[in-house]
mmCIF file of C-alpha atoms in Angstrom:
data_model
loop_
_atom_site.group_PDB
_atom_site.id
_atom_site.type_symbol
_atom_site.label_atom_id
_atom_site.label_comp_id
_atom_site.label_asym_id
_atom_site.label_seq_id
_atom_site.Cartn_x
_atom_site.Cartn_y
_atom_site.Cartn_z
ATOM 1 C CA MET A 1 21.545 150.943 35.188
ATOM 2 C CA LYS A 2 22.359 151.626 31.520
ATOM 3 C CA GLN A 3 19.043 153.420 31.064
ATOM 4 C CA THR A 4 19.552 155.638 34.114
ATOM 5 C CA ALA A 5 20.593 159.256 33.509
ATOM 6 C CA ALA A 6 23.975 160.306 34.900
ATOM 7 C CA CYS A 7 22.388 163.009 37.048
ATOM 8 C CA TRP A 8 20.921 160.301 39.310
ATOM 9 C CA PHE A 9 24.315 158.827 40.259
ATOM 10 C CA ASN A 10 26.347 160.214 43.137
ATOM 11 C CA MET A 11 30.056 160.892 42.836
ATOM 12 C CA SER A 12 31.069 157.762 44.733
ATOM 13 C CA GLN A 13 29.319 155.663 42.128
ATOM 14 C CA LEU A 14 30.732 157.648 39.204
ATOM 15 C CA LYS A 15 34.244 157.275 40.604
ATOM 16 C CA GLN A 16 34.001 153.534 40.082
ATOM 17 C CA LEU A 17 33.679 153.939 36.319
ATOM 18 C CA ASP A 18 36.690 153.279 34.088
ATOM 19 C CA ALA A 19 37.224 156.540 32.213
ATOM 20 C CA GLY A 20 40.615 155.733 30.661
ATOM 21 C CA SER A 21 40.623 152.265 29.090
ATOM 22 C CA TRP A 22 38.882 153.452 25.942
ATOM 23 C CA PHE A 23 41.959 155.600 25.139
ATOM 24 C CA ILE A 24 43.896 152.343 24.793
ATOM 25 C CA GLU A 25 41.256 150.077 23.280
ATOM 26 C CA SER A 26 40.003 152.626 20.726
ATOM 27 C CA PRO A 27 42.764 155.254 20.397
ATOM 28 C CA PRO A 28 41.171 158.594 19.462
ATOM 29 C CA PHE A 29 44.495 160.189 18.516
ATOM 30 C CA PRO A 30 47.513 158.956 16.509
ATOM 31 C CA GLU A 31 49.798 159.673 19.468
ATOM 32 C CA SER A 32 48.070 156.913 21.478
ATOM 33 C CA SER A 33 49.958 154.246 19.537
ATOM 34 C CA SER A 34 53.322 155.603 20.728
ATOM 35 C CA LEU A 35 52.523 155.357 24.451
ATOM 36 C CA SER A 36 54.772 153.229 26.620
ATOM 37 C CA ASP A 37 53.455 150.342 28.707
ATOM 38 C CA GLY A 38 53.692 152.488 31.824
ATOM 39 C CA GLU A 39 51.667 155.296 30.225
ATOM 40 C CA LYS A 40 49.038 152.833 28.999
ATOM 41 C CA SER A 41 48.714 151.422 32.517
ATOM 42 C CA LEU A 42 48.326 154.955 33.885
ATOM 43 C CA PHE A 43 45.598 155.712 31.372
ATOM 44 C CA ARG A 44 43.670 152.537 32.181
ATOM 45 C CA ASN A 45 43.463 153.485 35.854
ATOM 46 C CA GLN A 46 41.993 156.938 35.229
ATOM 47 C CA SER A 47 38.575 157.708 36.701
ATOM 48 C CA ILE A 48 36.203 160.666 36.420
ATOM 49 C CA PRO A 49 37.824 163.532 38.359
ATOM 50 C CA LEU A 50 36.108 165.748 40.884
ATOM 51 C CA LEU A 51 35.761 169.418 40.031
ATOM 52 C CA LEU A 52 38.215 170.248 42.811
ATOM 53 C CA GLU A 53 40.733 167.793 41.359
ATOM 54 C CA LEU A 54 40.405 169.392 37.930
ATOM 55 C CA LEU A 55 40.977 172.866 39.358
ATOM 56 C CA HIS A 56 44.030 171.619 41.217
ATOM 57 C CA VAL A 57 45.590 170.269 38.005
ATOM 58 C CA ALA A 58 44.790 173.535 36.165
ATOM 59 C CA SER A 59 46.362 175.546 38.990
ATOM 60 C CA GLN A 60 49.571 173.513 38.767
ATOM 61 C CA ALA A 61 49.695 174.033 35.002
ATOM 62 C CA ASN A 62 48.920 177.771 35.390
ATOM 63 C CA THR A 63 46.179 177.572 32.785
ATOM 64 C CA SER A 64 42.594 178.698 32.366
ATOM 65 C CA VAL A 65 39.490 176.511 32.570
ATOM 66 C CA MET A 66 36.453 177.011 30.358
ATOM 67 C CA PHE A 67 33.009 176.074 31.661
ATOM 68 C CA ASP A 68 29.935 175.550 29.523
ATOM 69 C CA ILE A 69 27.402 174.484 32.143
ATOM 70 C CA LYS A 70 24.287 172.637 31.096
ATOM 71 C CA THR A 71 21.857 172.865 33.991
ATOM 72 C CA TYR A 72 19.315 170.217 34.908
ATOM 73 C CA ASP A 73 16.431 172.195 33.494
ATOM 74 C CA ASP A 74 17.912 171.580 30.038
ATOM 75 C CA ARG A 75 17.247 167.849 30.343
ATOM 76 C CA GLN A 76 13.778 166.405 30.712
ATOM 77 C CA HIS A 77 15.001 163.206 32.373
ATOM 78 C CA CYS A 78 16.417 165.243 35.290
ATOM 79 C CA LYS A 79 13.366 167.444 35.849
ATOM 80 C CA ASP A 80 12.654 165.824 39.250
ATOM 81 C CA HIS A 81 16.221 166.126 40.554
ATOM 82 C CA PRO A 82 16.499 167.771 44.026
ATOM 83 C CA HIS A 83 19.189 170.186 42.722
ATOM 84 C CA LEU A 84 17.219 171.151 39.636
ATOM 85 C CA THR A 85 17.223 174.876 40.393
ATOM 86 C CA ASN A 86 20.505 175.372 42.256
ATOM 87 C CA SER A 87 22.992 173.178 40.337
ATOM 88 C CA GLY A 88 24.700 176.205 38.819
ATOM 89 C CA LYS A 89 25.101 177.849 42.214
ATOM 90 C CA ILE A 90 26.701 174.684 43.627
ATOM 91 C CA ILE A 91 29.289 174.718 40.818
ATOM 92 C CA VAL A 92 30.052 178.418 41.269
ATOM 93 C CA ASP A 93 30.428 178.056 45.049
ATOM 94 C CA THR A 94 32.777 175.102 44.572
ATOM 95 C CA ILE A 95 35.004 177.108 42.241
ATOM 96 C CA VAL A 96 35.040 180.175 44.471
ATOM 97 C CA ASN A 97 35.825 178.175 47.606
ATOM 98 C CA SER A 98 38.638 176.279 45.857
ATOM 99 C CA GLY A 99 40.854 179.331 45.757
ATOM 100 C CA PHE A 100 41.386 179.049 42.003
ATOM 101 C CA PRO A 101 41.896 182.511 40.425
ATOM 102 C CA ASN A 102 38.500 183.763 39.274
ATOM 103 C CA GLU A 103 39.906 185.542 36.217
ATOM 104 C CA LYS A 104 41.169 182.205 34.889
ATOM 105 C CA ILE A 105 37.664 180.777 34.848
ATOM 106 C CA TRP A 106 36.216 181.245 31.389
ATOM 107 C CA TRP A 107 32.476 181.124 31.932
ATOM 108 C CA LEU A 108 30.261 180.799 28.865
ATOM 109 C CA TYR A 109 27.609 183.381 29.496
ATOM 110 C CA HIS A 110 23.977 182.217 29.498
ATOM 111 C CA ASP A 111 20.926 184.203 30.474
ATOM 112 C CA LYS A 112 19.641 181.156 32.353
ATOM 113 C CA LEU A 113 22.729 181.067 34.540
ATOM 114 C CA ASN A 114 23.690 184.662 35.208
ATOM 115 C CA ILE A 115 26.480 185.019 37.745
ATOM 116 C CA SER A 116 27.822 187.936 39.720
ATOM 117 C CA THR A 117 31.358 186.653 40.325
ATOM 118 C CA ASN A 118 34.630 187.858 38.807
ATOM 119 C CA PHE A 119 34.764 185.022 36.291
ATOM 120 C CA THR A 120 35.846 185.924 32.775
ATOM 121 C CA LYS A 121 32.645 185.941 30.770
ATOM 122 C CA VAL A 122 32.686 184.290 27.359
ATOM 123 C CA SER A 123 29.993 184.716 24.718
ATOM 124 C CA ASN A 124 29.071 182.610 21.688
ATOM 125 C CA ASP A 125 26.464 185.055 20.377
ATOM 126 C CA LYS A 126 27.384 186.168 16.864
ATOM 127 C CA THR A 127 24.443 188.540 16.651
ATOM 128 C CA ALA A 128 25.841 190.792 19.380
ATOM 129 C CA SER A 129 28.096 193.613 18.228
ATOM 130 C CA PRO A 130 31.491 194.199 19.877
ATOM 131 C CA GLN A 131 30.079 197.285 21.616
ATOM 132 C CA GLU A 132 27.194 195.283 23.077
ATOM 133 C CA LEU A 133 29.582 192.610 24.327
ATOM 134 C CA LEU A 134 31.818 195.167 26.010
ATOM 135 C CA SER A 135 28.852 196.834 27.685
ATOM 136 C CA ALA A 136 27.889 193.425 29.121
ATOM 137 C CA GLY A 137 31.393 192.931 30.497
ATOM 138 C CA ILE A 138 32.327 190.238 27.954
ATOM 139 C CA SER A 139 35.885 190.262 26.656
ATOM 140 C CA ILE A 140 36.109 186.821 24.996
ATOM 141 C CA VAL A 141 33.996 185.196 22.290
ATOM 142 C CA ASN A 142 33.862 181.479 21.543
ATOM 143 C CA PHE A 143 32.955 180.260 18.021
ATOM 144 C CA GLY A 144 33.188 177.143 15.895
ATOM 145 C CA TYR A 145 36.116 177.112 13.493
ATOM 146 C CA SER A 146 33.921 177.361 10.386
ATOM 147 C CA SER A 147 31.486 179.989 11.651
ATOM 148 C CA ILE A 148 33.640 183.108 11.600
ATOM 149 C CA PHE A 149 35.890 184.777 9.050
ATOM 150 C CA TRP A 150 38.985 186.957 9.006
ATOM 151 C CA ASP A 151 37.202 190.310 8.849
ATOM 152 C CA GLU A 152 35.040 189.403 11.850
ATOM 153 C CA ILE A 153 38.100 188.301 13.833
ATOM 154 C CA SER A 154 39.776 191.616 13.003
ATOM 155 C CA ALA A 155 36.683 193.531 14.149
ATOM 156 C CA TYR A 156 36.777 191.786 17.527
ATOM 157 C CA ASN A 157 40.523 192.331 17.905
ATOM 158 C CA GLU A 158 40.141 196.040 17.196
ATOM 159 C CA GLN A 159 37.818 196.253 20.216
ATOM 160 C CA ASN A 160 40.231 194.220 22.403
ATOM 161 C CA ILE A 161 37.881 191.225 22.419
ATOM 162 C CA SER A 162 39.737 187.904 22.289
ATOM 163 C CA VAL A 163 38.539 185.088 20.037
ATOM 164 C CA ASN A 164 38.615 181.391 20.924
ATOM 165 C CA MET A 165 37.954 178.830 18.177
ATOM 166 C CA TYR A 166 36.722 175.255 18.638
ATOM 167 C CA VAL A 167 37.399 172.455 17.814
ATOM 168 C CA VAL A 168 40.739 172.854 16.011
ATOM 169 C CA ASP A 169 42.671 169.597 15.646
ATOM 170 C CA SER A 170 44.733 170.138 12.461
ATOM 171 C CA PRO A 171 48.160 171.819 12.606
ATOM 172 C CA TRP A 172 47.478 173.750 9.381
ATOM 173 C CA LEU A 173 44.157 175.052 10.727
ATOM 174 C CA PHE A 174 45.830 175.926 14.014
ATOM 175 C CA SER A 175 48.490 177.867 12.064
ATOM 176 C CA LEU A 176 45.856 179.593 9.932
ATOM 177 C CA TYR A 177 43.942 180.941 12.923
ATOM 178 C CA TRP A 178 47.200 181.865 14.606
ATOM 179 C CA CYS A 179 48.077 184.087 11.635
ATOM 180 C CA MET A 180 44.526 185.510 11.595
ATOM 181 C CA GLY A 181 44.940 186.779 15.148
ATOM 182 C CA VAL A 182 42.878 184.208 17.079
ATOM 183 C CA TYR A 183 43.734 184.349 20.778
ATOM 184 C CA SER A 184 43.265 180.649 21.595
ATOM 185 C CA VAL A 185 41.764 177.400 20.325
ATOM 186 C CA THR A 186 39.937 174.495 21.899
ATOM 187 C CA THR A 187 41.551 171.254 20.747
ATOM 188 C CA ASN A 188 41.822 167.551 21.395
ATOM 189 C CA ARG A 189 45.444 167.573 20.200
ATOM 190 C CA CYS A 190 47.184 169.443 22.993
ATOM 191 C CA SER A 191 50.211 167.147 22.810
ATOM 192 C CA SER A 192 50.635 167.904 19.089
ATOM 193 C CA PHE A 193 50.231 171.660 19.367
ATOM 194 C CA TYR A 194 52.322 172.060 22.485
ATOM 195 C CA ASN A 195 55.649 171.948 20.616
ATOM 196 C CA ILE A 196 54.583 174.185 17.712
ATOM 197 C CA GLY A 197 56.511 177.394 18.283
ATOM 198 C CA SER A 198 55.365 179.173 15.127
ATOM 199 C CA PRO A 199 52.823 178.684 12.326
ATOM 200 C CA VAL A 200 53.538 175.762 10.026
ATOM 201 C CA TRP A 201 54.111 178.115 7.072
ATOM 202 C CA HIS A 202 54.231 181.862 7.485
ATOM 203 C CA LEU A 203 55.886 185.004 6.136
ATOM 204 C CA THR A 204 57.085 188.079 7.937
ATOM 205 C CA PRO A 205 55.844 191.409 6.514
ATOM 206 C CA GLU A 206 59.296 192.035 5.047
ATOM 207 C CA GLY A 207 59.398 188.564 3.466
ATOM 208 C CA PHE A 208 55.922 188.996 2.018
ATOM 209 C CA LEU A 209 56.886 192.379 0.506
ATOM 210 C CA ALA A 210 60.035 190.916 -1.051
ATOM 211 C CA LEU A 211 58.117 187.946 -2.476
ATOM 212 C CA TRP A 212 55.407 190.248 -3.827
ATOM 213 C CA LEU A 213 57.893 192.589 -5.560
ATOM 214 C CA THR A 214 59.891 189.673 -6.992
ATOM 215 C CA THR A 215 56.741 188.089 -8.399
ATOM 216 C CA ASP A 216 55.668 191.379 -9.995
ATOM 217 C CA VAL A 217 59.078 191.939 -11.611
ATOM 218 C CA LEU A 218 59.194 188.402 -12.994
ATOM 219 C CA SER A 219 55.650 188.721 -14.335
ATOM 220 C CA ILE A 220 56.505 191.975 -16.153
ATOM 221 C CA ALA A 221 59.697 190.444 -17.587
ATOM 222 C CA ILE A 222 57.817 187.383 -18.903
ATOM 223 C CA VAL A 223 55.156 189.568 -20.529
ATOM 224 C CA LEU A 224 57.815 191.742 -22.235
ATOM 225 C CA ILE A 225 59.710 188.693 -23.521
ATOM 226 C CA LEU A 226 56.531 187.193 -24.971
ATOM 227 C CA TRP A 227 55.579 190.516 -26.579
ATOM 228 C CA ILE A 228 59.014 190.980 -28.184
ATOM 229 C CA THR A 229 59.026 187.383 -29.429
ATOM 230 C CA GLN A 230 55.583 187.710 -31.008
ATOM 231 C CA LYS A 231 56.475 191.018 -32.611
ATOM 232 C CA HIS A 232 59.676 189.553 -34.108
ATOM 233 C CA ARG A 233 57.799 186.578 -35.537
ATOM 234 C CA ARG A 234 55.150 188.846 -37.041
ATOM 235 C CA ASN A 235 57.756 191.020 -38.739
ATOM 236 C CA ARG A 236 59.438 187.930 -40.235
ATOM 237 C CA MET A 237 56.111 186.683 -41.598
ATOM 238 C CA ILE A 238 55.382 190.063 -43.225
ATOM 239 C CA TYR A 239 58.878 190.118 -44.825
ATOM 240 C CA LYS A 240 58.423 186.618 -46.255
ATOM 241 C CA MET A 241 55.011 187.514 -47.692
ATOM 242 C CA GLU A 242 56.462 190.615 -49.384
ATOM 243 C CA SER A 243 59.341 188.548 -50.828
ATOM 244 C CA VAL A 244 56.953 185.995 -52.307
ATOM 245 C CA SER A 245 54.840 188.776 -53.855
ATOM 246 C CA ILE A 246 57.879 190.412 -55.477
ATOM 247 C CA ASP A 247 59.114 187.089 -56.895
ATOM 248 C CA SER A 248 55.685 186.399 -58.372
ATOM 249 C CA ASN A 249 55.528 189.797 -60.079
ATOM 250 C CA VAL A 250 59.024 189.299 -61.525
ATOM 251 C CA GLY A 251 58.014 185.905 -62.924
ATOM 252 C CA VAL A 252 54.926 187.346 -64.635
ATOM 253 C CA PHE A 253 56.957 190.223 -66.101
ATOM 254 C CA GLN A 254 59.603 187.865 -67.481
ATOM 255 C CA SER A 255 56.926 185.661 -69.033
ATOM 256 C CA SER A 256 55.346 188.664 -70.773
ATOM 257 C CA GLN A 257 58.724 189.756 -72.091
ATOM 258 C CA THR A 258 59.369 186.283 -73.516
ATOM 259 C CA MET A 259 56.037 186.246 -75.386
ATOM 260 C CA LYS A 260 56.722 189.660 -76.921
ATOM 261 C CA GLU A 261 60.207 188.627 -78.068
ATOM 262 C CA LYS A 262 58.862 185.498 -79.740
ATOM 263 C CA LEU A 263 56.128 187.425 -81.513
ATOM 264 C CA LEU A 264 58.641 189.987 -82.760
ATOM 265 C CA PHE A 265 60.930 187.199 -83.888
ATOM 266 C CA CYS A 266 58.182 185.680 -86.012
ATOM 267 C CA GLY A 267 57.355 189.040 -87.589
ATOM 268 C CA GLU A 268 60.952 189.729 -88.580
ATOM 269 C CA HIS A 269 61.239 186.410 -90.439
ATOM 270 C CA GLY A 270 58.276 187.133 -92.639
ATOM 271 C CA GLY A 271 55.801 184.921 -90.928
ATOM 272 C CA SER A 272 58.029 181.882 -90.748
ATOM 273 C CA GLU A 273 57.126 179.260 -88.207
ATOM 274 C CA PRO A 274 53.703 180.797 -87.558
ATOM 275 C CA ASP A 275 52.340 177.671 -86.009
ATOM 276 C CA ILE A 276 54.954 177.657 -83.277
ATOM 277 C CA ALA A 277 54.442 181.344 -82.426
ATOM 278 C CA LEU A 278 50.679 180.931 -82.400
ATOM 279 C CA SER A 279 50.820 177.933 -80.104
ATOM 280 C CA GLU A 280 53.107 179.746 -77.679
ATOM 281 C CA VAL A 281 50.781 182.738 -77.568
ATOM 282 C CA GLU A 282 47.790 180.531 -76.972
ATOM 283 C CA ASP A 283 49.580 178.840 -74.082
ATOM 284 C CA HIS A 284 50.079 182.176 -72.277
ATOM 285 C CA ALA A 285 46.825 183.876 -73.155
ATOM 286 C CA PRO A 286 43.252 183.238 -71.877
ATOM 287 C CA GLU A 287 41.214 180.885 -74.042
ATOM 288 C CA SER A 288 38.339 183.389 -74.272
ATOM 289 C CA SER A 289 40.565 186.239 -75.516
ATOM 290 C CA SER A 290 39.112 187.779 -78.686
ATOM 291 C CA SER A 291 42.464 189.211 -79.756
ATOM 292 C CA ASN A 292 44.044 185.745 -80.069
ATOM 293 C CA GLN A 293 41.121 184.475 -82.111
ATOM 294 C CA LYS A 294 41.592 187.406 -84.515
ATOM 295 C CA TYR A 295 45.315 186.738 -84.847
#
């Protein structure tokens, strides 16, 4: 039985399968750990629903249902099934006869399974332009969360084409696409997103403008303060350098004056103490000076 494809089982047999225990034994979501004993018991008793049962639940919740039908001809192991060629028609007839609003059926459009009902057609073809989609009667596109960018979302919105993203399970990613103008998301975290009334972190246009202007003003003020500080420091350095240069020149001038006075003093006393005057001159004059050698 394990090797038998699901298409060969009838619904009575599929109804006997336990479709809910794995939510308790291997919790796929963090919220599973907070379930009460009564909720866990309810989950364990869940079985595979009929299509009519699913439509009934969706009708009570006043929500839409998306269908991405994979027909038998897509699977080699079902190629001999008696409903190989009319499986899509059986599904469409079941939906139509259920009384569920046709416009709330989101039908992923495939050339292999073209329908003529009033279902809302959904496309996942990125190569088609918005004009081509509208001409085909398609008003919703369905893309993976990493396969489309903001400018493409804006282009679809400008043509009144809604965008659905899948699979979005993170609150921050949900908030991001919300702010980007995405119409809806496909998620496994309905219970987490249900109570989110606004994006996790967002700014109104007025708040963004105020933040932008404040940031600009602060940036200009910081630049001016740094410029004034650097200019003040540079001026102080130049003043100190000029002061040192002046002091050095004064010292050299005073030294020259002292040598001249000593030489004059020796001359006035008739050459007395010539050795002392000569030694002092030699101390302040270059060793290679020819004038000192002559003296």
